[in-house]
């Protein structure tokens, strides 16, 4: 690069000059001297490298703007208008208020986490939710780990290390984000024995695979896909009999798992944990932040003798849950004691069961702001659409919903303008995340509950000049 001309360099202020500028006082108060000096140096270096700086440019303005941009938390709230209620990339379940309060208390205080208040001795953290879990699932015992992937890992490592785990080929799942059953299996030290075919697995396939090296039979709920047509699977009840006949446990990985029948909320029946236990599974694993509507957790419920073995595995210590999540979890599980009020108390069910009329009302309220902001370059209208549960729960279940479609007014160059519209929504102070469908940015109203906040947010939307001028 050419050496900056001396005249240009002379125009640049010094760090001290910028620092002494009174206009920088609010930034100095807010971000502290060290951060401000560092940012001035950066902005000066940029100006020097780009050789673009005129006497009118405000260094203070640039420095303040960059400090503010950097002060934005990286983990920012967004409007999830994707229509996927439990969106893994957007943090899955929203936590119930009661659970948020419990977590906040646990964060601010010392808590009796592993301390028995009765006799003053050391306690066990799982004890806090064991009884609740056993009541709600009918299981003898329960243990809690970081997430369901960890639950599966711990089970396989404890019961099948150096031994074989039998799984149907129709159930060798991959869950988004690199949870693949065969890989978890090998990391756990278990040998995978696949039986049957993708679409059909028979009892005789399991019988043929059972042997002295079998550690367990694993049944996996195919939570994010469904095999339809010419299919056959062996039910959990039958598998339990088979497993017990060979003195090995049956483990049922339910994935999402639910503690109550979802028919209550007009959803399709999803096997409940209690059902899986009553069908004879020795262990059932499931997630805390899918349909259960709590914080990220993995549950293992089932026979006491086996749970005790899991708890003795040193891996358990590496996978344990902290006090914040345990507090939120206990409060969430308590809500299940009163199923009649769950639909109100638990955001996940509130959103899944949200009446269409309420979504229509929200759409009508936010429509004028969107119309005003997107201008003549786009048509804005409400359209029927479908939401989904997400996180691999009830994969083929489509929930009738209502969306706002933002469609480029002309078809030429429409694709690019669609991208521009979606990007403008993502750039808002609270980013708005929709989905692209039928040549439109679709904003599903199901998870939009704060219409006023949304309107104030969208009022800040700016589209690049060109996208409007095209109309
Ligand atoms: C989601 C899921 C998992 C992984 O659970 P996480 O809580 O995301 O770790 C494992 N098995 C099945 C069947 C699942 O659906």
mmCIF file of C-alpha atoms in Angstrom, residues 12 47 65 75 95 108 113 119 122 142 145 150 160 168 170 179 247 250 335 371 414 425 442:
data_model
loop_
_atom_site.group_PDB
_atom_site.id
_atom_site.type_symbol
_atom_site.label_atom_id
_atom_site.label_comp_id
_atom_site.label_asym_id
_atom_site.label_seq_id
_atom_site.Cartn_x
_atom_site.Cartn_y
_atom_site.Cartn_z
ATOM 1 C CA UNK A 12 -6.003 12.974 11.740
ATOM 2 C CA UNK A 47 -8.910 5.767 8.837
ATOM 3 C CA UNK A 65 -21.164 3.918 17.415
ATOM 4 C CA UNK A 75 -26.826 -13.916 22.638
ATOM 5 C CA UNK A 95 -39.228 -21.238 30.214
ATOM 6 C CA UNK A 108 -28.424 -15.134 43.763
ATOM 7 C CA UNK A 113 -28.001 -28.372 46.252
ATOM 8 C CA UNK A 119 -29.684 -34.283 59.048
ATOM 9 C CA UNK A 122 -24.162 -34.276 52.313
ATOM 10 C CA UNK A 142 -34.542 -41.189 37.984
ATOM 11 C CA UNK A 145 -27.820 -35.151 32.997
ATOM 12 C CA UNK A 150 -25.753 -37.216 27.315
ATOM 13 C CA UNK A 160 -22.904 -51.731 26.916
ATOM 14 C CA UNK A 168 -33.331 -51.732 14.372
ATOM 15 C CA UNK A 170 -35.180 -48.251 10.905
ATOM 16 C CA UNK A 179 -26.190 -36.467 17.140
ATOM 17 C CA UNK A 247 -31.657 -61.074 30.953
ATOM 18 C CA UNK A 250 -34.632 -52.689 27.166
ATOM 19 C CA UNK A 335 -46.421 -27.295 37.104
ATOM 20 C CA UNK A 371 -47.247 -2.121 5.220
ATOM 21 C CA UNK A 414 -37.990 -10.828 -6.667
ATOM 22 C CA UNK A 425 -35.889 -7.922 9.413
ATOM 23 C CA UNK A 442 -43.559 -15.529 5.859
#
